PDB file of C-alpha atoms in Angstrom:
ATOM      1  CA  UNK A   1     159.124 271.231 -80.075  1.00  0.00           C
ATOM      2  CA  UNK A   2     159.254 269.973 -83.626  1.00  0.00           C
ATOM      3  CA  UNK A   3     161.258 266.967 -82.500  1.00  0.00           C
ATOM      4  CA  UNK A   4     158.621 266.085 -79.911  1.00  0.00           C
ATOM      5  CA  UNK A   5     155.868 266.397 -82.503  1.00  0.00           C
ATOM      6  CA  UNK A   6     157.841 264.193 -84.887  1.00  0.00           C
ATOM      7  CA  UNK A   7     158.372 261.549 -82.211  1.00  0.00           C
ATOM      8  CA  UNK A   8     154.679 261.668 -81.267  1.00  0.00           C
ATOM      9  CA  UNK A   9     153.656 261.284 -84.906  1.00  0.00           C
ATOM     10  CA  UNK A  10     156.038 258.376 -85.406  1.00  0.00           C
ATOM     11  CA  UNK A  11     154.792 256.670 -82.244  1.00  0.00           C
ATOM     12  CA  UNK A  12     151.187 257.077 -83.342  1.00  0.00           C
ATOM     13  CA  UNK A  13     152.003 255.644 -86.741  1.00  0.00           C
ATOM     14  CA  UNK A  14     153.827 252.670 -85.176  1.00  0.00           C
ATOM     15  CA  UNK A  15     150.964 252.041 -82.775  1.00  0.00           C
ATOM     16  CA  UNK A  16     148.568 251.827 -85.697  1.00  0.00           C
ATOM     17  CA  UNK A  17     150.781 249.256 -87.382  1.00  0.00           C
ATOM     18  CA  UNK A  18     149.476 245.750 -86.539  1.00  0.00           C
ATOM     19  CA  UNK A  19     152.952 244.219 -86.185  1.00  0.00           C
ATOM     20  CA  UNK A  20     154.151 246.599 -83.504  1.00  0.00           C
ATOM     21  CA  UNK A  21     153.136 245.632 -79.977  1.00  0.00           C
ATOM     22  CA  UNK A  22     154.738 247.766 -77.272  1.00  0.00           C
ATOM     23  CA  UNK A  23     155.893 245.772 -74.221  1.00  0.00           C
ATOM     24  CA  UNK A  24     153.075 243.247 -74.307  1.00  0.00           C
ATOM     25  CA  UNK A  25     155.260 240.145 -74.035  1.00  0.00           C
ATOM     26  CA  UNK A  26     155.973 239.048 -70.472  1.00  0.00           C
ATOM     27  CA  UNK A  27     159.552 239.237 -69.324  1.00  0.00           C
ATOM     28  CA  UNK A  28     161.276 235.898 -68.807  1.00  0.00           C
ATOM     29  CA  UNK A  29     161.452 234.701 -65.228  1.00  0.00           C
ATOM     30  CA  UNK A  30     164.899 234.191 -63.814  1.00  0.00           C
ATOM     31  CA  UNK A  31     164.309 233.152 -60.215  1.00  0.00           C
ATOM     32  CA  UNK A  32     163.940 229.409 -59.687  1.00  0.00           C
ATOM     33  CA  UNK A  33     160.851 229.931 -57.544  1.00  0.00           C
ATOM     34  CA  UNK A  34     159.179 231.818 -60.381  1.00  0.00           C
ATOM     35  CA  UNK A  35     160.314 229.561 -63.206  1.00  0.00           C
ATOM     36  CA  UNK A  36     159.692 226.173 -61.668  1.00  0.00           C
ATOM     37  CA  UNK A  37     157.140 226.737 -58.940  1.00  0.00           C
ATOM     38  CA  UNK A  38     157.238 225.632 -55.326  1.00  0.00           C
ATOM     39  CA  UNK A  39     155.831 222.147 -55.997  1.00  0.00           C
ATOM     40  CA  UNK A  40     158.593 221.346 -58.489  1.00  0.00           C
ATOM     41  CA  UNK A  41     161.238 222.760 -56.152  1.00  0.00           C
ATOM     42  CA  UNK A  42     159.932 220.554 -53.342  1.00  0.00           C
ATOM     43  CA  UNK A  43     160.104 217.598 -55.718  1.00  0.00           C
ATOM     44  CA  UNK A  44     163.731 218.412 -56.585  1.00  0.00           C
ATOM     45  CA  UNK A  45     164.646 218.595 -52.891  1.00  0.00           C
ATOM     46  CA  UNK A  46     162.924 215.275 -52.185  1.00  0.00           C
ATOM     47  CA  UNK A  47     164.690 213.576 -55.087  1.00  0.00           C
ATOM     48  CA  UNK A  48     168.067 214.964 -53.973  1.00  0.00           C
ATOM     49  CA  UNK A  49     167.459 213.697 -50.451  1.00  0.00           C
ATOM     50  CA  UNK A  50     166.535 210.311 -51.939  1.00  0.00           C
ATOM     51  CA  UNK A  51     169.997 210.140 -53.493  1.00  0.00           C
ATOM     52  CA  UNK A  52     169.755 211.547 -57.028  1.00  0.00           C
ATOM     53  CA  UNK A  53     172.846 213.492 -58.135  1.00  0.00           C
ATOM     54  CA  UNK A  54     172.640 217.236 -58.597  1.00  0.00           C
ATOM     55  CA  UNK A  55     174.011 217.021 -62.126  1.00  0.00           C
ATOM     56  CA  UNK A  56     171.150 214.769 -63.233  1.00  0.00           C
ATOM     57  CA  UNK A  57     168.519 216.947 -61.538  1.00  0.00           C
ATOM     58  CA  UNK A  58     169.965 220.147 -62.996  1.00  0.00           C
ATOM     59  CA  UNK A  59     169.985 218.680 -66.494  1.00  0.00           C
ATOM     60  CA  UNK A  60     166.442 217.332 -66.209  1.00  0.00           C
ATOM     61  CA  UNK A  61     164.957 220.612 -64.981  1.00  0.00           C
ATOM     62  CA  UNK A  62     167.053 222.847 -67.223  1.00  0.00           C
ATOM     63  CA  UNK A  63     168.818 224.809 -64.514  1.00  0.00           C
ATOM     64  CA  UNK A  64     172.482 225.373 -63.739  1.00  0.00           C
ATOM     65  CA  UNK A  65     174.014 223.049 -61.187  1.00  0.00           C
ATOM     66  CA  UNK A  66     175.176 226.070 -59.181  1.00  0.00           C
ATOM     67  CA  UNK A  67     171.580 227.339 -59.019  1.00  0.00           C
ATOM     68  CA  UNK A  68     170.388 223.951 -57.842  1.00  0.00           C
ATOM     69  CA  UNK A  69     173.086 223.818 -55.153  1.00  0.00           C
ATOM     70  CA  UNK A  70     172.136 227.321 -53.999  1.00  0.00           C
ATOM     71  CA  UNK A  71     168.482 226.262 -53.824  1.00  0.00           C
ATOM     72  CA  UNK A  72     169.395 223.305 -51.615  1.00  0.00           C
ATOM     73  CA  UNK A  73     171.596 225.492 -49.423  1.00  0.00           C
ATOM     74  CA  UNK A  74     168.864 228.107 -48.963  1.00  0.00           C
ATOM     75  CA  UNK A  75     166.442 225.383 -47.934  1.00  0.00           C
ATOM     76  CA  UNK A  76     168.912 224.069 -45.346  1.00  0.00           C
ATOM     77  CA  UNK A  77     169.572 220.744 -47.044  1.00  0.00           C
ATOM     78  CA  UNK A  78     172.854 219.079 -46.048  1.00  0.00           C
ATOM     79  CA  UNK A  79     175.137 218.514 -49.026  1.00  0.00           C
ATOM     80  CA  UNK A  80     176.410 215.031 -49.722  1.00  0.00           C
ATOM     81  CA  UNK A  81     180.135 214.617 -50.121  1.00  0.00           C
ATOM     82  CA  UNK A  82     180.626 211.943 -52.716  1.00  0.00           C
ATOM     83  CA  UNK A  83     184.033 210.519 -52.098  1.00  0.00           C
ATOM     84  CA  UNK A  84     185.869 208.143 -54.364  1.00  0.00           C
ATOM     85  CA  UNK A  85     185.461 204.476 -53.557  1.00  0.00           C
ATOM     86  CA  UNK A  86     188.552 202.344 -53.002  1.00  0.00           C
ATOM     87  CA  UNK A  87     187.903 200.639 -56.355  1.00  0.00           C
ATOM     88  CA  UNK A  88     187.769 204.017 -58.116  1.00  0.00           C
ATOM     89  CA  UNK A  89     191.009 205.091 -56.437  1.00  0.00           C
ATOM     90  CA  UNK A  90     192.792 201.928 -57.547  1.00  0.00           C
ATOM     91  CA  UNK A  91     191.460 202.278 -61.070  1.00  0.00           C
ATOM     92  CA  UNK A  92     192.589 205.925 -61.263  1.00  0.00           C
ATOM     93  CA  UNK A  93     196.098 205.054 -60.118  1.00  0.00           C
ATOM     94  CA  UNK A  94     196.318 202.116 -62.514  1.00  0.00           C
ATOM     95  CA  UNK A  95     195.114 204.123 -65.508  1.00  0.00           C
ATOM     96  CA  UNK A  96     197.484 206.985 -64.699  1.00  0.00           C
ATOM     97  CA  UNK A  97     200.442 204.577 -64.517  1.00  0.00           C
ATOM     98  CA  UNK A  98     199.458 203.426 -68.004  1.00  0.00           C
ATOM     99  CA  UNK A  99     199.723 207.028 -69.176  1.00  0.00           C
ATOM    100  CA  UNK A 100     196.013 207.722 -69.600  1.00  0.00           C
ATOM    101  CA  UNK A 101     195.018 211.396 -69.602  1.00  0.00           C
ATOM    102  CA  UNK A 102     193.168 212.731 -66.556  1.00  0.00           C
ATOM    103  CA  UNK A 103     190.063 213.643 -68.552  1.00  0.00           C
ATOM    104  CA  UNK A 104     189.852 210.108 -69.979  1.00  0.00           C
ATOM    105  CA  UNK A 105     190.378 208.602 -66.523  1.00  0.00           C
ATOM    106  CA  UNK A 106     187.581 210.742 -65.074  1.00  0.00           C
ATOM    107  CA  UNK A 107     185.179 209.692 -67.822  1.00  0.00           C
ATOM    108  CA  UNK A 108     186.039 206.027 -67.417  1.00  0.00           C
ATOM    109  CA  UNK A 109     185.854 206.017 -63.612  1.00  0.00           C
ATOM    110  CA  UNK A 110     182.689 208.121 -63.509  1.00  0.00           C
ATOM    111  CA  UNK A 111     183.810 211.195 -61.602  1.00  0.00           C
ATOM    112  CA  UNK A 112     184.741 214.746 -62.471  1.00  0.00           C
ATOM    113  CA  UNK A 113     188.026 215.947 -63.910  1.00  0.00           C
ATOM    114  CA  UNK A 114     188.620 218.050 -60.793  1.00  0.00           C
ATOM    115  CA  UNK A 115     188.075 215.122 -58.435  1.00  0.00           C
ATOM    116  CA  UNK A 116     190.473 212.946 -60.409  1.00  0.00           C
ATOM    117  CA  UNK A 117     193.087 215.684 -60.597  1.00  0.00           C
ATOM    118  CA  UNK A 118     192.828 216.449 -56.871  1.00  0.00           C
ATOM    119  CA  UNK A 119     193.164 212.760 -55.977  1.00  0.00           C
ATOM    120  CA  UNK A 120     196.241 212.352 -58.160  1.00  0.00           C
ATOM    121  CA  UNK A 121     197.783 215.503 -56.706  1.00  0.00           C
ATOM    122  CA  UNK A 122     197.320 214.213 -53.161  1.00  0.00           C
ATOM    123  CA  UNK A 123     198.819 210.875 -54.178  1.00  0.00           C
ATOM    124  CA  UNK A 124     201.889 212.513 -55.698  1.00  0.00           C
ATOM    125  CA  UNK A 125     202.441 214.924 -52.766  1.00  0.00           C
ATOM    126  CA  UNK A 126     201.972 213.108 -49.429  1.00  0.00           C
ATOM    127  CA  UNK A 127     202.568 216.336 -47.443  1.00  0.00           C
ATOM    128  CA  UNK A 128     199.309 217.843 -48.736  1.00  0.00           C
ATOM    129  CA  UNK A 129     197.143 215.253 -46.981  1.00  0.00           C
TER     130      UNK A 129
END
């Protein structure tokens, strides 16, 4: 009983203190629908369908690329497969023959590390095609 009275007294004292505000700040919103709003989400979808890359959209709106991809999937939007152009393929092979690191090749060609690595792996192992 004494513990309860002590807790009640401490709570009353804290409540009277001007700096203490119990649970008055709103919790942050985590769902994209809540954070961005439906109008912004529609705008993102329209811009993706117009050809803007997901990485640029995710960076601009401050969301993870995976969240943006999930949003597009939930809305039934067909994903674009961005394949390497023949010029990019030739440039990758040429740079690799010169001994350039994969990460540097990817940055120079304008694609991801994983895409560059996968392309080089397929080129070195013709049975995996």
